[in-house]
XYZ file of C-alpha atoms in Angstrom:
366
model
C 13.274 -6.064 22.172
C 14.032 -9.157 20.109
C 17.267 -9.929 21.976
C 15.201 -10.039 25.184
C 12.896 -12.628 23.623
C 15.869 -14.721 22.600
C 17.272 -14.515 26.101
C 13.935 -15.693 27.451
C 14.108 -18.799 25.278
C 11.484 -17.618 22.781
C 13.717 -17.816 19.719
C 11.705 -18.069 16.485
C 12.981 -20.153 13.595
C 13.809 -18.183 10.469
C 11.733 -20.672 8.441
C 8.604 -20.145 10.542
C 5.470 -18.762 8.865
C 4.578 -16.087 11.408
C 0.958 -15.893 10.330
C 0.438 -19.628 10.647
C 2.965 -21.021 13.161
C 3.317 -24.783 12.850
C 3.686 -25.448 16.566
C 7.043 -27.126 16.006
C 10.097 -26.132 18.013
C 11.000 -22.555 17.128
C 7.634 -21.972 15.482
C 5.118 -21.858 18.301
C 2.262 -19.371 18.519
C 3.495 -18.101 21.898
C 6.983 -17.327 20.602
C 5.708 -15.736 17.418
C 3.069 -13.623 19.153
C 5.711 -12.170 21.483
C 7.556 -10.630 18.527
C 7.021 -6.920 17.812
C 5.175 -6.304 14.574
C 8.222 -4.646 12.999
C 10.086 -7.976 13.251
C 8.118 -9.415 10.327
C 8.579 -9.308 6.576
C 5.687 -9.789 4.172
C 4.849 -9.183 0.543
C 2.300 -6.732 -0.818
C 1.120 -5.146 -4.030
C 1.624 -1.828 -5.796
C -1.483 0.004 -7.058
C -3.446 -2.931 -5.725
C -6.817 -1.878 -7.176
C -5.562 -1.464 -10.765
C -7.296 -3.183 -13.660
C -5.893 -3.379 -17.172
C -6.403 -0.491 -19.557
C -8.875 -1.544 -22.252
C -7.132 -2.625 -25.507
C -8.398 0.190 -27.730
C -7.565 2.755 -25.054
C -4.110 1.275 -24.522
C -3.525 1.559 -28.271
C -4.189 5.299 -28.026
C -1.749 5.663 -25.138
C 0.861 3.585 -26.949
C 0.559 5.758 -30.063
C 0.994 8.945 -28.050
C 3.594 7.685 -25.551
C 4.940 4.180 -26.049
C 7.264 4.560 -23.063
C 4.367 5.518 -20.775
C 2.185 2.716 -22.118
C 4.808 0.127 -21.187
C 4.882 1.291 -17.560
C 1.065 1.110 -17.310
C 0.728 -2.368 -18.806
C -0.042 -4.380 -15.675
C -3.086 -5.210 -13.557
C -4.125 -6.891 -10.320
C -6.807 -9.255 -9.096
C -9.457 -7.811 -6.751
C -8.234 -6.935 -3.264
C -9.886 -9.988 -1.700
C -8.030 -12.316 -4.058
C -4.732 -10.552 -3.394
C -5.221 -10.919 0.352
C -6.159 -14.573 -0.130
C -2.926 -15.004 -2.096
C -0.852 -13.659 0.804
C -0.581 -9.914 0.179
C -0.320 -8.088 3.506
C 0.332 -4.639 2.073
C -2.011 -2.844 -0.300
C -1.722 0.463 -2.118
C -4.659 2.711 -2.974
C -4.564 5.927 -5.010
C -7.162 8.552 -4.108
C -8.601 11.359 -6.201
C -10.646 14.016 -4.477
C -14.210 14.288 -5.801
C -16.319 16.183 -3.255
C -19.162 16.884 -5.679
C -19.137 13.580 -7.562
C -18.926 12.731 -11.250
C -15.672 14.541 -12.018
C -13.928 11.394 -13.281
C -16.967 9.534 -14.656
C -16.484 10.335 -18.365
C -12.868 9.469 -19.172
C -11.274 10.921 -22.251
C -9.658 7.666 -23.415
C -13.003 5.872 -23.616
C -14.545 8.783 -25.495
C -11.674 8.889 -27.974
C -11.574 5.121 -28.485
C -15.376 4.838 -28.646
C -14.834 1.816 -26.438
C -17.942 1.709 -24.226
C -19.470 -1.317 -25.984
C -16.350 -3.407 -26.569
C -14.830 -2.775 -23.121
C -17.652 -1.595 -20.849
C -17.056 -0.216 -17.371
C -19.525 0.632 -14.619
C -19.257 4.365 -14.003
C -22.156 4.523 -11.536
C -19.876 4.433 -8.449
C -17.941 7.422 -9.825
C -20.988 9.677 -9.956
C -21.556 10.076 -6.211
C -19.479 12.434 -4.031
C -16.451 10.954 -2.298
C -12.878 9.839 -2.930
C -12.333 7.840 -6.090
C -9.697 5.154 -6.606
C -7.793 5.097 -9.902
C -4.259 5.403 -11.181
C -4.511 8.187 -13.773
C -7.795 9.911 -14.516
C -8.935 9.713 -18.144
C -6.439 7.027 -19.262
C -5.832 4.488 -16.445
C -9.076 4.736 -14.519
C -10.298 1.142 -14.238
C -10.355 -0.090 -10.657
C -11.581 -3.225 -8.911
C -12.907 -0.925 -6.160
C -13.569 2.494 -7.716
C -14.443 4.257 -4.455
C -12.356 4.597 -1.317
C -15.228 3.434 0.873
C -15.666 0.405 -1.369
C -11.996 -0.524 -0.996
C -12.129 0.004 2.768
C -15.196 -2.183 3.161
C -13.607 -4.969 1.103
C -10.450 -4.913 3.235
C -12.467 -4.795 6.440
C -14.636 -7.749 5.388
C -11.576 -9.854 4.593
C -9.874 -8.851 7.843
C -12.917 -9.759 9.934
C -13.068 -13.143 8.221
C -9.358 -13.777 8.978
C -8.855 -12.428 12.509
C -5.415 -14.008 12.953
C -3.750 -12.257 10.026
C -0.537 -10.344 10.657
C -0.982 -6.555 10.432
C -1.916 -5.282 6.987
C -0.373 -2.033 5.788
C -2.495 0.105 3.452
C -0.589 2.976 1.864
C -2.234 5.785 -0.067
C -1.150 8.241 -2.719
C -3.237 11.414 -2.926
C -3.422 12.197 -6.640
C -3.783 15.757 -7.857
C -1.709 15.722 -11.065
C -3.326 16.685 -14.359
C -2.838 15.643 -17.981
C -1.225 18.888 -19.061
C -2.039 20.043 -22.580
C -4.689 17.377 -23.191
C -7.991 19.037 -24.167
C -11.039 17.463 -22.568
C -9.158 15.822 -19.669
C -10.583 16.088 -16.169
C -8.950 18.527 -13.756
C -7.996 16.936 -10.436
C -9.231 18.524 -7.209
C -6.453 19.395 -4.723
C -6.434 17.858 -1.242
C -7.137 20.600 1.292
C -7.475 20.365 5.069
C -11.126 19.335 4.757
C -10.165 16.480 2.456
C -7.474 15.313 4.887
C -10.013 15.173 7.691
C -12.434 13.307 5.430
C -9.864 10.585 4.700
C -9.617 9.922 8.440
C -13.403 10.035 8.777
C -13.832 7.495 5.976
C -11.283 5.131 7.532
C -12.955 5.353 10.925
C -16.418 4.917 9.439
C -15.379 1.420 8.354
C -12.705 0.393 10.879
C -13.352 0.677 14.606
C -10.399 1.833 16.696
C -9.959 -1.729 17.940
C -9.190 -2.822 14.356
C -6.602 -0.107 13.677
C -2.939 0.420 14.459
C -2.834 4.209 14.807
C -0.058 6.676 15.621
C -1.594 7.256 19.065
C -1.668 3.524 19.773
C 2.029 3.233 18.951
C 3.111 6.443 20.669
C 1.431 5.628 23.952
C 2.959 7.790 26.688
C 6.183 8.520 24.796
C 6.929 12.208 24.121
C 6.818 11.703 20.342
C 5.972 8.993 17.866
C 9.617 8.787 16.763
C 10.720 8.313 20.365
C 8.157 5.550 20.805
C 9.323 3.472 17.852
C 12.998 3.967 18.780
C 12.122 2.508 22.186
C 10.284 -0.500 20.736
C 6.765 0.902 20.836
C 5.248 -1.189 18.053
C 2.676 -3.661 19.418
C 3.576 -7.328 19.480
C 1.991 -9.700 17.012
C -0.535 -10.946 19.527
C -1.918 -7.414 19.836
C -1.476 -6.583 16.124
C -3.170 -9.614 14.600
C -6.371 -8.818 12.753
C -5.519 -5.108 12.539
C -4.810 -2.682 9.715
C -2.343 0.218 9.583
C -2.805 3.153 7.177
C -0.021 5.411 5.890
C 0.043 8.385 3.534
C 2.698 7.733 0.880
C 3.428 11.378 0.084
C 6.141 13.904 0.822
C 6.246 17.667 1.158
C 3.082 19.731 1.511
C 0.487 16.969 1.832
C 1.816 15.216 4.963
C 2.585 18.637 6.441
C -1.029 19.681 5.890
C -2.274 16.397 7.340
C -0.075 16.735 10.404
C -0.914 20.393 10.961
C 0.262 21.823 14.289
C 0.434 18.446 16.023
C 3.623 17.471 17.802
C 3.483 14.055 16.169
C 0.240 12.707 14.680
C -2.070 12.930 17.683
C -5.625 11.953 16.810
C -4.828 10.983 13.227
C -5.733 7.651 11.604
C -2.724 7.506 9.274
C 1.020 7.508 9.624
C 2.972 9.744 7.263
C 5.933 8.998 5.025
C 9.002 10.368 6.795
C 12.205 9.173 8.418
C 12.913 12.553 10.003
C 11.407 14.451 12.924
C 8.974 13.649 15.730
C 6.395 11.941 13.471
C 8.869 9.465 11.959
C 7.545 5.914 12.284
C 6.898 4.810 8.699
C 8.791 5.520 5.467
C 8.574 4.512 1.817
C 11.996 3.814 0.299
C 11.253 2.196 -3.030
C 14.800 1.650 -4.326
C 16.216 -1.149 -2.143
C 19.771 -1.037 -3.546
C 20.251 2.699 -4.062
C 18.595 3.582 -0.739
C 20.128 0.773 1.326
C 21.815 3.162 3.762
C 18.556 5.012 4.438
C 16.685 1.735 4.903
C 19.330 0.538 7.361
C 19.082 3.799 9.306
C 15.292 3.719 9.338
C 15.246 0.156 10.658
C 17.828 1.027 13.305
C 15.510 3.811 14.490
C 12.571 1.411 14.775
C 10.704 2.547 11.655
C 8.548 0.366 9.440
C 9.722 0.486 5.821
C 8.080 -0.298 2.505
C 10.158 -0.967 -0.617
C 9.498 -2.413 -4.079
C 10.614 -5.677 -5.674
C 9.871 -4.431 -9.204
C 8.599 -1.360 -11.022
C 7.191 -0.202 -14.361
C 7.036 -3.790 -15.760
C 10.835 -3.724 -16.304
C 11.751 -6.766 -14.210
C 8.811 -8.797 -15.512
C 9.817 -8.272 -19.137
C 13.377 -9.479 -18.517
C 12.792 -11.913 -15.608
C 15.324 -9.900 -13.597
C 15.236 -10.915 -9.918
C 18.101 -8.694 -8.693
C 15.912 -5.879 -7.384
C 13.602 -8.401 -5.731
C 16.531 -10.056 -3.958
C 17.764 -6.662 -2.757
C 14.280 -5.762 -1.520
C 13.915 -8.874 0.615
C 17.489 -8.640 1.893
C 16.993 -4.975 2.827
C 14.902 -5.774 5.891
C 11.994 -3.623 4.740
C 8.972 -5.079 6.485
C 6.680 -4.623 3.484
C 7.943 -5.542 -0.001
C 5.628 -4.570 -2.836
C 5.263 -6.183 -6.278
C 3.073 -6.029 -9.365
C 3.491 -9.779 -9.822
C 2.091 -12.035 -7.139
C 1.792 -14.362 -10.104
C 3.463 -14.218 -13.529
C 2.081 -12.274 -16.474
C 2.113 -14.891 -19.243
C 2.741 -12.199 -21.860
C 6.127 -11.386 -20.345
C 7.399 -14.655 -18.892
C 7.883 -16.427 -15.550
C 8.717 -13.434 -13.359
C 6.910 -13.305 -10.016
C 7.712 -12.137 -6.502
C 7.045 -14.404 -3.546
C 8.258 -14.323 0.030
C 11.550 -16.272 0.313
C 10.892 -19.643 1.859
C 7.163 -19.433 1.172
C 4.430 -18.707 3.660
C 2.731 -15.399 4.378
C 5.032 -13.716 6.920
C 8.621 -14.524 7.806
C 11.083 -13.408 10.456
C 12.662 -10.217 9.152
C 16.301 -10.776 8.089
C 17.362 -7.468 9.698
C 14.936 -6.620 12.519
C 14.281 -10.233 13.461
C 17.845 -10.903 14.596
């Protein structure tokens, strides 16, 4: 599709901020809006809701597992602030809590006797519905502790910024347990009812007109994969102000979510796969090691998310190699834990090369 735009004289400068075109030659709104949404590259955040573990609770984790504590030692600003700072991909972890209250009395706080020194509002965790946290009992603090709360915050920001490039929200469905830890909460598995409820929650907050759904992309194509291979992603004019949801899981969960559908007919979310008729979105978090798979996914029209850093490793050493590989990979959404530096570790941060909010993708924008 992009070569057709170039032939029509709508070439877009590689330095153009696609969310806020300057109007200069090669950076006009008309040229930018004609691009398909998979021709962009933006930055996003990993575990976007995550707040820091309280000091006394972190000390407990560090005593038990210093290696684990190091990987958990990061946090993010509230979602609104991240979006204001240019994040156009967010990640939310869900725990199933159909009866309510299952995760409202975390073990780490009880053990650290930390409720006065580092208080936390557990009221939102007591009602039924999906909860948002990284690891129950030890890494539970969230800027939006309920799924509906996160959705409403994203929707409010999106409505207030109707020209934003499409936001990708990916979700992990957490059902792991702290094995061998007495007193820890037991996670509730995600069954078919829970999968339907995720869609219902999304659609209770976002009208269809504000979503980029599998059906919207597939159109009249025989499968979703066939649609994206043929250039089925909407252009930026149609995608501005909209949000796309994807389940960042593999194996049984996306299979349960998809059910007997040929692709993802009627569903609100895309699933994480680069194989089969439902392939349109894939998470490939290792930009160097998985370069060949990223290249193949992009060639087949998929949207890809990768990571610029992980587990605080790059921040502690100010290592930018993985970040450079992530941006060079052509993944449309590059995730970081460091939209700004953590002063405890040093100057490491991840920003879109050349600045701005959205740039022409170095692979799919050619």
